[in-house]
Coordinates of C-alpha atoms in Angstrom, one line a residue:
X1 CA 20.3 -2.4 -48.0
X2 CA 21.4 -3.4 -44.6
X3 CA 19.7 -2.1 -41.3
X4 CA 21.3 -1.2 -38.0
X5 CA 20.3 -3.5 -35.4
X6 CA 21.6 -3.2 -31.6
X7 CA 23.4 -5.7 -29.4
X8 CA 22.1 -6.4 -26.0
X9 CA 23.4 -5.2 -22.8
X10 CA 24.9 -7.9 -20.6
X11 CA 24.9 -8.5 -16.9
X12 CA 26.2 -10.6 -14.1
X13 CA 24.3 -13.0 -11.9
X14 CA 22.9 -11.6 -8.7
X15 CA 22.1 -13.7 -5.5
X16 CA 19.0 -12.4 -3.9
X17 CA 18.5 -15.1 -1.3
X18 CA 20.3 -13.9 1.8
X19 CA 19.4 -10.2 1.5
X20 CA 15.9 -10.8 0.7
X21 CA 15.5 -13.4 3.5
X22 CA 17.1 -11.1 6.0
X23 CA 14.9 -8.1 5.1
X24 CA 11.7 -10.3 5.3
X25 CA 12.7 -11.3 8.8
X26 CA 13.7 -7.8 9.8
X27 CA 11.1 -5.7 8.1
X28 CA 8.1 -8.0 7.7
X29 CA 8.8 -10.1 10.9
X30 CA 8.3 -13.4 8.9
X31 CA 10.5 -16.3 8.3
X32 CA 12.4 -15.6 5.1
X33 CA 12.7 -19.5 4.5
X34 CA 9.0 -19.6 3.6
X35 CA 9.9 -17.6 0.5
X36 CA 12.8 -19.4 -0.8
X37 CA 10.8 -20.6 -3.7
X38 CA 9.7 -17.3 -4.7
X39 CA 13.3 -16.0 -4.5
X40 CA 14.4 -18.8 -6.6
X41 CA 11.7 -18.2 -9.2
X42 CA 12.8 -14.4 -9.2
X43 CA 16.5 -15.5 -9.9
X44 CA 15.6 -18.0 -12.5
X45 CA 13.7 -15.4 -14.3
X46 CA 16.5 -12.9 -14.2
X47 CA 19.0 -15.5 -15.4
X48 CA 16.8 -16.4 -18.4
X49 CA 16.6 -12.6 -19.4
X50 CA 20.4 -12.7 -19.9
X51 CA 20.0 -14.8 -23.0
X52 CA 16.6 -14.3 -24.3
X53 CA 15.5 -16.0 -27.6
X54 CA 15.6 -13.7 -30.6
X55 CA 11.8 -13.7 -31.1
X56 CA 8.6 -12.5 -29.5
X57 CA 8.9 -15.0 -26.7
X58 CA 12.2 -13.4 -25.7
X59 CA 10.6 -9.9 -25.7
X60 CA 7.8 -11.2 -23.5
X61 CA 10.2 -12.7 -21.1
X62 CA 11.9 -9.4 -20.7
X63 CA 8.7 -7.4 -20.2
X64 CA 7.3 -10.0 -17.7
X65 CA 10.5 -9.6 -15.7
X66 CA 10.1 -5.8 -15.9
X67 CA 6.7 -6.1 -14.5
X68 CA 7.9 -8.3 -11.7
X69 CA 10.4 -5.7 -10.8
X70 CA 7.4 -3.3 -10.0
X71 CA 6.7 -5.5 -7.0
X72 CA 10.3 -6.3 -6.1
X73 CA 11.2 -2.7 -5.9
X74 CA 8.4 -1.8 -3.5
X75 CA 8.9 -5.0 -1.4
X76 CA 12.7 -5.0 -0.9
X77 CA 14.2 -1.6 -1.8
X78 CA 13.5 1.1 0.9
X79 CA 14.5 4.7 -0.1
X80 CA 16.6 5.2 3.1
X81 CA 18.9 2.3 3.1
X82 CA 20.7 -0.3 0.9
X83 CA 20.4 -4.0 1.0
X84 CA 23.9 -4.4 -0.4
X85 CA 22.5 -5.6 -3.7
X86 CA 24.0 -3.9 -6.8
X87 CA 23.0 -4.2 -10.5
X88 CA 25.9 -4.3 -12.8
X89 CA 25.3 -3.9 -16.6
X90 CA 27.8 -3.6 -19.4
X91 CA 27.3 -0.9 -22.1
X92 CA 25.9 -2.4 -25.2
X93 CA 28.4 -0.8 -27.6
X94 CA 31.5 -0.4 -25.4
X95 CA 31.3 -3.1 -22.9
X96 CA 32.1 -0.7 -20.1
X97 CA 30.5 -1.9 -16.8
X98 CA 28.3 0.4 -14.9
X99 CA 26.9 -0.5 -11.4
X100 CA 24.0 1.0 -9.4
X101 CA 21.9 -0.2 -6.3
X102 CA 18.7 1.3 -7.7
X103 CA 16.2 -1.0 -9.4
X104 CA 15.5 1.8 -11.9
X105 CA 18.9 1.0 -13.5
X106 CA 17.8 -2.7 -13.8
X107 CA 14.4 -1.7 -15.3
X108 CA 16.0 0.6 -17.9
X109 CA 18.5 -1.9 -19.0
X110 CA 15.8 -4.6 -19.3
X111 CA 13.8 -2.2 -21.6
X112 CA 16.9 -1.5 -23.6
X113 CA 17.3 -5.1 -24.3
X114 CA 13.7 -5.5 -25.3
X115 CA 14.2 -2.6 -27.7
X116 CA 17.4 -4.1 -29.0
X117 CA 15.6 -7.4 -29.6
X118 CA 13.0 -5.5 -31.7
X119 CA 15.7 -4.1 -33.8
X120 CA 17.3 -7.6 -34.4
X121 CA 13.8 -8.9 -35.3
X122 CA 13.2 -6.1 -37.7
X123 CA 16.7 -6.5 -39.4
X124 CA 16.2 -10.1 -40.0
X125 CA 12.8 -9.9 -41.9
X126 CA 12.5 -10.8 -45.5
X127 CA 12.1 -7.4 -47.0
X128 CA 11.5 -8.8 -50.4
X129 CA 8.0 -9.5 -49.3
X130 CA 5.1 -7.4 -48.2
X131 CA 4.6 -9.3 -45.1
X132 CA 8.2 -9.2 -44.1
X133 CA 8.3 -5.4 -44.7
X134 CA 5.2 -5.0 -42.5
X135 CA 6.9 -7.0 -39.8
X136 CA 10.1 -4.9 -40.1
X137 CA 8.1 -1.7 -39.9
X138 CA 6.2 -2.8 -36.8
X139 CA 9.3 -4.0 -35.0
X140 CA 11.2 -0.8 -35.7
X141 CA 8.2 1.4 -34.4
X142 CA 8.1 -0.8 -31.2
X143 CA 11.8 -0.3 -30.8
X144 CA 11.3 3.5 -31.3
X145 CA 8.5 3.5 -28.7
X146 CA 10.6 1.5 -26.1
X147 CA 13.6 3.9 -26.4
X148 CA 11.1 6.8 -26.2
X149 CA 9.8 5.3 -23.0
X150 CA 13.2 4.9 -21.4
X151 CA 14.1 8.5 -22.4
X152 CA 10.9 9.8 -20.7
X153 CA 10.8 7.7 -17.6
X154 CA 14.4 7.1 -16.5
X155 CA 17.0 9.9 -15.9
X156 CA 20.6 9.9 -14.6
X157 CA 21.6 6.8 -16.4
X158 CA 25.1 5.7 -15.6
X159 CA 25.9 4.2 -19.0
X160 CA 26.1 6.0 -22.4
X161 CA 23.7 3.8 -24.1
X162 CA 20.9 4.9 -21.7
X163 CA 21.8 8.7 -21.9
X164 CA 19.3 11.1 -23.3
X165 CA 21.2 12.2 -26.3
X166 CA 21.8 8.6 -27.4
X167 CA 18.2 7.5 -26.8
X168 CA 16.9 10.5 -28.8
X169 CA 19.2 9.5 -31.6
X170 CA 18.1 5.8 -31.4
X171 CA 14.5 6.8 -31.5
X172 CA 15.0 8.8 -34.8
X173 CA 17.3 6.0 -36.3
X174 CA 14.5 3.5 -35.7
X175 CA 11.9 5.8 -37.3
X176 CA 14.2 6.2 -40.2
X177 CA 14.7 2.6 -40.8
X178 CA 10.9 2.1 -40.4
X179 CA 10.4 4.8 -43.1
X180 CA 13.0 3.1 -45.3
X181 CA 11.0 -0.2 -45.1
X182 CA 7.8 1.7 -45.9
X183 CA 9.3 3.1 -49.0
X184 CA 10.6 -0.3 -50.0
X185 CA 7.0 -1.6 -49.6
X186 CA 5.7 1.1 -51.9
X187 CA 8.3 0.3 -54.6
X188 CA 7.4 -3.4 -54.2
X189 CA 3.7 -2.8 -54.6
X190 CA 4.0 -0.5 -57.6
X191 CA 6.6 -2.4 -59.5
X192 CA 4.2 -3.6 -62.1
X193 CA 1.9 -0.5 -62.5
X194 CA 4.1 2.7 -62.4
X195 CA 3.1 5.8 -64.3
X196 CA 4.1 9.4 -63.9
X197 CA 1.6 9.9 -60.8
X198 CA 3.1 6.9 -59.1
X199 CA 6.6 7.9 -59.8
X200 CA 6.0 11.3 -58.4
X201 CA 4.8 9.8 -55.2
X202 CA 7.7 7.5 -55.0
X203 CA 10.1 10.4 -55.6
X204 CA 8.8 12.4 -52.8
X205 CA 8.8 9.2 -50.4
X206 CA 12.5 8.5 -51.4
X207 CA 13.3 12.2 -50.7
X208 CA 11.4 11.9 -47.3
X209 CA 13.6 9.0 -46.3
X210 CA 16.9 10.9 -47.3
X211 CA 15.6 13.8 -45.3
X212 CA 15.0 11.7 -42.1
X213 CA 18.4 10.1 -42.5
X214 CA 19.8 13.6 -42.8
X215 CA 18.1 14.4 -39.4
X216 CA 19.7 11.3 -37.9
X217 CA 23.1 12.3 -39.1
X218 CA 22.6 15.7 -37.4
X219 CA 21.9 13.9 -34.1
X220 CA 24.6 11.3 -34.4
X221 CA 27.2 13.9 -35.2
X222 CA 26.7 15.7 -32.0
X223 CA 28.8 15.3 -28.8
X224 CA 28.9 13.0 -27.1
X225 CA 27.1 10.6 -29.3
X226 CA 29.6 11.2 -32.1
X227 CA 32.6 9.7 -30.3
X228 CA 30.5 6.8 -28.8
X229 CA 28.7 5.2 -31.9
X230 CA 30.7 3.1 -34.3
X231 CA 31.9 4.9 -37.4
X232 CA 30.2 2.4 -39.5
X233 CA 26.8 3.7 -38.3
X234 CA 27.6 7.2 -39.3
X235 CA 28.9 6.1 -42.7
X236 CA 26.0 4.0 -43.4
X237 CA 23.6 6.7 -42.6
X238 CA 25.3 9.0 -45.2
X239 CA 25.2 6.2 -47.7
X240 CA 21.5 5.8 -47.2
X241 CA 20.9 9.5 -47.4
X242 CA 22.6 9.8 -50.8
X243 CA 21.2 6.5 -52.1
X244 CA 17.6 7.6 -51.4
X245 CA 18.2 11.0 -52.9
X246 CA 19.4 9.1 -56.0
X247 CA 16.3 7.0 -56.1
X248 CA 14.1 10.2 -55.7
X249 CA 15.7 11.8 -58.8
X250 CA 15.6 8.5 -60.8
X251 CA 11.8 7.9 -60.1
X252 CA 11.1 11.5 -61.1
X253 CA 13.0 11.2 -64.3
X254 CA 11.3 7.9 -65.2
X255 CA 7.8 9.6 -64.4
X256 CA 8.8 12.4 -66.7
X257 CA 9.6 10.0 -69.6
X258 CA 6.5 7.9 -68.9
X259 CA 4.3 10.0 -71.4
X260 CA 4.3 13.1 -73.5
X261 CA 3.1 16.5 -72.0
X262 CA 0.1 16.4 -74.1
X263 CA -1.2 13.3 -72.2
X264 CA -0.7 14.8 -68.7
X265 CA -3.5 15.4 -66.5
X266 CA -4.1 18.7 -64.7
X267 CA -3.4 16.9 -61.5
X268 CA -0.1 15.7 -62.7
X269 CA 1.0 19.2 -63.7
X270 CA -0.2 20.5 -60.2
X271 CA 1.7 17.8 -58.4
X272 CA 4.9 18.5 -60.4
X273 CA 4.8 22.1 -58.9
X274 CA 4.6 20.6 -55.5
X275 CA 7.3 18.0 -56.0
X276 CA 10.2 20.3 -57.1
X277 CA 11.7 23.5 -55.9
X278 CA 14.3 25.7 -57.5
X279 CA 16.6 28.5 -55.9
X280 CA 17.1 30.2 -59.3
X281 CA 20.9 29.8 -59.3
X282 CA 22.6 27.1 -61.4
X283 CA 19.6 24.9 -61.3
X284 CA 17.2 24.6 -64.1
X285 CA 14.2 26.9 -63.8
X286 CA 11.9 24.2 -65.3
X287 CA 9.4 22.9 -62.9
X288 CA 6.4 22.0 -65.2
X289 CA 7.6 21.4 -68.8
X290 CA 5.6 23.1 -71.4
X291 CA 6.7 21.0 -74.4
X292 CA 8.6 17.9 -75.3
X293 CA 12.0 19.6 -75.3
X294 CA 11.6 20.9 -71.8
X295 CA 10.2 17.5 -70.6
X296 CA 13.2 15.6 -72.0
X297 CA 15.5 18.3 -70.7
X298 CA 14.2 18.1 -67.2
X299 CA 14.0 14.2 -67.3
X300 CA 17.7 14.0 -68.2
X301 CA 18.7 16.5 -65.6
X302 CA 17.0 14.5 -62.9
X303 CA 18.6 11.3 -64.3
X304 CA 22.0 12.8 -64.5
X305 CA 21.7 13.8 -60.8
X306 CA 20.6 10.4 -59.8
X307 CA 23.9 9.0 -61.4
X308 CA 26.0 11.5 -59.5
X309 CA 24.4 10.6 -56.4
X310 CA 24.9 6.8 -57.0
X311 CA 28.5 7.5 -57.3
X312 CA 28.6 9.5 -54.1
X313 CA 26.9 6.8 -52.2
X314 CA 29.4 4.2 -53.5
X315 CA 32.3 6.5 -52.7
X316 CA 31.1 6.9 -49.2
X317 CA 30.8 3.2 -49.0
X318 CA 34.4 2.6 -50.1
X319 CA 35.7 5.3 -47.6
X320 CA 34.6 3.3 -44.7
X321 CA 36.7 0.4 -43.9
X322 CA 34.1 -1.7 -42.4
X323 CA 31.5 -0.9 -45.1
X324 CA 34.1 -1.5 -47.8
X325 CA 34.2 -5.2 -46.7
X326 CA 30.4 -5.4 -46.9
X327 CA 30.0 -7.2 -50.2
X328 CA 26.3 -7.4 -49.9
X329 CA 26.0 -3.6 -49.6
X330 CA 28.3 -3.0 -52.4
X331 CA 26.3 -5.3 -54.7
X332 CA 23.1 -3.4 -53.7
X333 CA 24.5 -0.1 -54.6
X334 CA 26.0 -1.4 -57.8
X335 CA 22.8 -3.0 -58.9
X336 CA 20.7 0.1 -58.4
X337 CA 23.4 2.1 -60.3
X338 CA 23.3 -0.3 -63.2
X339 CA 19.5 0.1 -63.4
X340 CA 19.9 3.8 -63.6
X341 CA 22.5 3.5 -66.3
X342 CA 20.2 1.3 -68.4
X343 CA 17.6 4.1 -68.2
X344 CA 20.3 6.6 -69.0
X345 CA 21.4 4.6 -72.1
X346 CA 17.8 4.3 -73.3
X347 CA 17.2 8.0 -73.2
X348 CA 20.2 9.6 -74.7
X349 CA 23.9 9.4 -75.5
X350 CA 26.6 10.8 -73.1
X351 CA 27.1 14.0 -74.8
X352 CA 23.5 14.9 -74.0
X353 CA 24.2 14.7 -70.4
X354 CA 27.4 16.5 -70.0
X355 CA 26.0 20.2 -70.5
X356 CA 23.1 19.7 -68.3
X357 CA 22.3 22.1 -65.3
X358 CA 21.5 20.8 -61.8
X359 CA 17.8 19.9 -61.7
X360 CA 15.4 21.3 -59.1
X361 CA 15.5 19.8 -55.8
X362 CA 12.8 17.2 -54.9
X363 CA 10.6 18.3 -51.9
X364 CA 10.6 15.7 -49.1
X365 CA 7.1 14.6 -48.3
X366 CA 5.0 11.6 -47.4
X367 CA 1.4 10.5 -47.4
X368 CA 2.1 8.0 -44.6
X369 CA 2.2 8.9 -40.9
X370 CA 4.4 6.6 -38.7
X371 CA 3.5 6.4 -35.0
X372 CA 5.9 4.9 -32.5
X373 CA 4.4 2.0 -30.4
X374 CA 5.1 2.2 -26.7
X375 CA 5.5 -1.0 -24.7
X376 CA 2.4 -2.5 -23.7
X377 CA 3.1 -3.8 -20.3
X378 CA -0.6 -4.9 -19.7
X379 CA -0.1 -7.8 -22.2
X380 CA 2.5 -9.5 -19.9
X381 CA 0.8 -9.4 -16.5
X382 CA 2.5 -11.3 -13.7
X383 CA 1.5 -12.5 -10.2
X384 CA 3.4 -11.0 -7.3
X385 CA 5.9 -13.7 -6.1
X386 CA 5.9 -12.2 -2.6
X387 CA 2.0 -11.8 -2.5
X388 CA 1.9 -13.6 1.0
X389 CA 3.6 -10.5 2.5
X390 CA 0.4 -8.7 2.0
X391 CA -1.0 -5.8 -0.2
X392 CA 2.1 -4.1 -1.6
X393 CA 0.3 -0.7 -1.1
X394 CA 0.6 -1.2 2.7
X395 CA 3.2 -3.9 3.3
X396 CA 6.0 -2.2 1.4
X397 CA 9.7 -1.5 2.0
X398 CA 9.0 2.2 2.8
X399 CA 6.4 1.6 5.4
X400 CA 7.1 0.7 9.0
X401 CA 5.1 -1.1 11.6
X402 CA 5.6 -2.8 15.0
X403 CA 6.2 -6.5 15.0
X404 CA 3.2 -8.7 15.1
X405 CA 1.6 -9.1 18.6
X406 CA -1.0 -11.6 19.7
X407 CA -4.2 -10.4 21.3
X408 CA -6.5 -12.9 22.9
X409 CA -9.9 -11.9 24.0
X410 CA -12.3 -14.1 26.1
X411 CA -16.0 -13.0 26.7
X412 CA -17.6 -13.7 29.9
X413 CA -20.6 -15.9 30.3
X414 CA -23.2 -13.1 30.0
X415 CA -22.1 -12.7 26.3
X416 CA -20.6 -9.2 26.5
X417 CA -19.1 -7.7 23.2
X418 CA -15.5 -7.4 22.6
X419 CA -15.6 -3.6 22.3
X420 CA -14.1 -2.8 18.9
X421 CA -15.1 -2.2 15.3
X422 CA -13.3 -2.7 12.1
X423 CA -13.3 -1.1 8.6
X424 CA -11.5 -1.4 5.4
X425 CA -10.2 -4.3 3.3
X426 CA -6.9 -6.0 2.8
X427 CA -6.0 -5.4 5.4
X428 CA -8.8 -4.7 7.7
X429 CA -8.2 -2.0 10.3
X430 CA -9.3 -1.5 13.8
X431 CA -11.7 1.5 13.4
X432 CA -12.4 2.1 17.0
X433 CA -11.9 0.6 20.5
X434 CA -14.3 1.3 23.4
X435 CA -12.8 2.8 26.5
X436 CA -12.3 0.1 29.3
X437 CA -13.8 -2.5 26.9
X438 CA -12.4 -6.0 26.6
X439 CA -10.4 -4.9 23.5
X440 CA -9.1 -1.9 25.3
X441 CA -7.8 -3.9 28.2
X442 CA -6.4 -6.5 26.0
X443 CA -4.1 -3.8 24.2
X444 CA -5.9 -3.3 21.0
X445 CA -5.4 0.2 19.5
X446 CA -7.4 2.2 16.9
X447 CA -5.6 2.0 13.5
X448 CA -4.0 -1.5 14.1
X449 CA -3.9 -3.8 11.2
X450 CA -5.4 -7.3 11.5
X451 CA -3.0 -9.7 10.0
X452 CA -4.2 -12.9 11.5
X453 CA -7.2 -14.4 13.2
X454 CA -6.5 -17.8 14.9
X455 CA -4.2 -19.6 12.5
X456 CA -5.3 -17.8 9.4
X457 CA -3.5 -15.1 7.6
X458 CA -6.0 -12.2 6.8
X459 CA -3.8 -9.6 5.4
X460 CA -5.6 -10.1 2.0
X461 CA -9.1 -10.8 3.6
X462 CA -12.1 -8.5 2.9
X463 CA -13.9 -6.7 5.6
X464 CA -16.8 -9.3 5.2
X465 CA -14.4 -12.2 5.5
X466 CA -12.9 -10.7 8.8
X467 CA -16.2 -10.1 10.3
X468 CA -17.3 -13.5 9.5
X469 CA -14.2 -15.2 11.2
X470 CA -14.5 -13.0 14.3
X471 CA -18.2 -14.1 14.6
X472 CA -17.2 -17.7 14.1
X473 CA -14.7 -17.5 16.9
X474 CA -17.4 -17.4 19.5
X475 CA -16.5 -16.2 23.1
X476 CA -12.8 -16.6 22.4
X477 CA -10.7 -14.8 19.8
X478 CA -7.1 -14.8 19.0
X479 CA -6.0 -11.8 16.8
X480 CA -2.5 -11.0 15.4
X481 CA -2.1 -7.2 15.1
X482 CA 0.5 -4.9 13.8
X483 CA 0.6 -1.2 14.6
X484 CA 1.8 1.2 11.8
X485 CA 4.6 3.5 13.0
X486 CA 3.4 6.2 10.5
X487 CA -0.1 6.7 11.3
X488 CA -0.9 9.8 9.0
X489 CA -2.2 7.9 6.0
X490 CA -4.6 5.9 8.2
X491 CA -6.7 9.0 9.1
X492 CA -10.1 9.1 7.5
X493 CA -11.0 12.2 5.7
X494 CA -13.8 14.2 7.3
X495 CA -15.8 13.5 10.4
X496 CA -17.4 10.2 10.4
X497 CA -19.0 8.0 13.2
X498 CA -16.4 5.8 14.8
X499 CA -18.6 2.9 14.5
X500 CA -18.9 3.1 10.7
X501 CA -17.6 0.3 8.7
X502 CA -15.6 2.3 6.4
X503 CA -12.2 1.5 4.6
X504 CA -8.8 2.7 4.3
X505 CA -7.2 4.2 1.1
X506 CA -4.5 1.9 -0.5
X507 CA -2.7 4.9 -1.9
X508 CA 0.9 5.4 -1.1
X509 CA 2.0 7.7 1.7
X510 CA 4.3 10.5 1.2
X511 CA 5.7 10.2 4.7
X512 CA 8.4 7.6 5.5
X513 CA 9.1 6.6 9.0
X514 CA 12.6 5.8 9.9
X515 CA 11.7 3.9 13.1
X516 CA 12.4 0.1 13.3
X517 CA 9.9 -2.5 14.3
X518 CA 10.2 -4.0 17.8
X519 CA 12.4 -7.1 18.1
X520 CA 9.6 -9.5 19.2
X521 CA 5.9 -9.8 19.4
X522 CA 3.8 -9.9 22.5
X523 CA 0.7 -11.8 23.7
X524 CA -2.1 -9.9 25.6
X525 CA -5.0 -11.9 27.1
X526 CA -8.0 -9.8 28.4
X527 CA -11.0 -11.1 30.5
X528 CA -13.8 -8.5 31.2
X529 CA -17.0 -9.4 32.9
X530 CA -18.7 -6.1 32.4
X531 CA -21.4 -6.3 29.8
X532 CA -20.9 -3.8 26.9
X533 CA -24.0 -2.3 25.4
X534 CA -22.3 -1.5 22.0
X535 CA -22.6 -4.4 19.4
X536 CA -19.1 -4.2 17.4
X537 CA -20.6 -6.1 14.5
X538 CA -23.6 -4.0 13.9
X539 CA -23.8 -3.1 10.2
X540 CA -23.5 0.6 9.4
X541 CA -25.6 2.4 6.8
X542 CA -22.9 4.8 5.9
X543 CA -21.2 4.2 2.5
X544 CA -17.5 3.7 2.1
X545 CA -15.2 6.4 1.4
X546 CA -15.4 7.2 -2.2
X547 CA -11.8 8.1 -2.3
X548 CA -10.7 4.4 -1.8
X549 CA -8.3 3.2 -4.5
X550 CA -7.8 -0.3 -6.1
X551 CA -4.4 -1.1 -6.9
X552 CA -4.0 -3.4 -9.9
X553 CA -1.0 -4.4 -11.9
X554 CA -0.1 -1.0 -12.8
X555 CA 3.5 -0.2 -14.0
X556 CA 4.6 3.0 -12.4
X557 CA 7.8 5.0 -12.9

């Protein structure tokens, strides 16, 4: 029985070089040429995602690129302007192009392709072996989890294949195909040891598969999904529903003919009561046969119903032009029907079946719970290609600061202090500046970020490393500082001594400044002869703020 895999969304090349280099110069005040290799790596990775291999390595490539987009979005895509970069993707079924400037569209499309690859991996498994069926089930559940993740985390999609109705249908379709593979596994494992109890379980499992396909048909028949998906999908779902209903009645009939009523256990009779239901109209009222005649009558009724449903599944297959050309599907349906006919011929002649009433319905039920598997981004960690720009929680596209300025401080011969204290890590922040001190006259301000000491970049340096570098500078120190234009998120909670070492929270700020950095840096040199009594490097006994956050490679919406 064929499965329904999905094709990949296609996209066009994007040249990030000029927009990213210009943005690095304008926003980060750094030479964009220093990041040409990082930009090239990003473009090569994206190019590779256009034609991923149809295996686990291809899925890993897509998820690594998705993780890299976490950093790219925060580095280069401010919420208040556009870089002129547009992501164009084509619908997976219609080929209609859609274009957006948001990275969210790029991320959702990449995840869609990862889910589509899972469906292709599942569809090509050897389902005649237990191992192949296990791999198919796992792949379908991962596809369902990825579609569910897109549905829950991305909204306002411009293309139909990313729409909420379509995604919800795809989730249920993948779960239905996983359920079908599970039923095939149960059939395979019980092939050599079937009795009435096993047959009753198989009957309910087959009825469960038919029920979930019936639910999928309800979702796929609604607008606007109905006019979007291929007609082949709708027809195949109906074929599978009728096919598995036929198998349910067949397994129940074979179970009834397994042994006489006198050999049944009490558990078997109880199971029969829970497997069938009757509405009391034209169907047989027999649920648990009391004698051999009722057992044979009920078994024949279920077998006759199986034959009727086999005919219906083949009729639906012939009614669809595309499915009619699928010879493999026709052979599967024909082979299963012939197997039921063999059982039919071994039980009674044709006249015995013509006067039979409809049998009771088989209640859909399962003993196996299938749980979708959401994408595990943590297994595909990546290094921020633009790490040199500084911690992404601070040096991001939505934050603004002045252009770097050079502060040069020269202590007098009497060894006076510089007159400032620092706190925090990556980046270290000027915690306080003494009035009329060397640092104050040199232009240093409370809240400034220290981004360089001498010729060393210290945006990622710890508090201890910065203090050590300042001490090693001796009487002359050269600092590169930037002043954030949104100072709110730098304020420390509560009242603390301004000399405390402290640290700054790395959490994102809700405020966004629209100011632009100054066009050029400045150099200020200060010489103060007055001796300062305050030691800027005195260790503080106060603990750091417990609300400080550590940012790892966490994938956020």
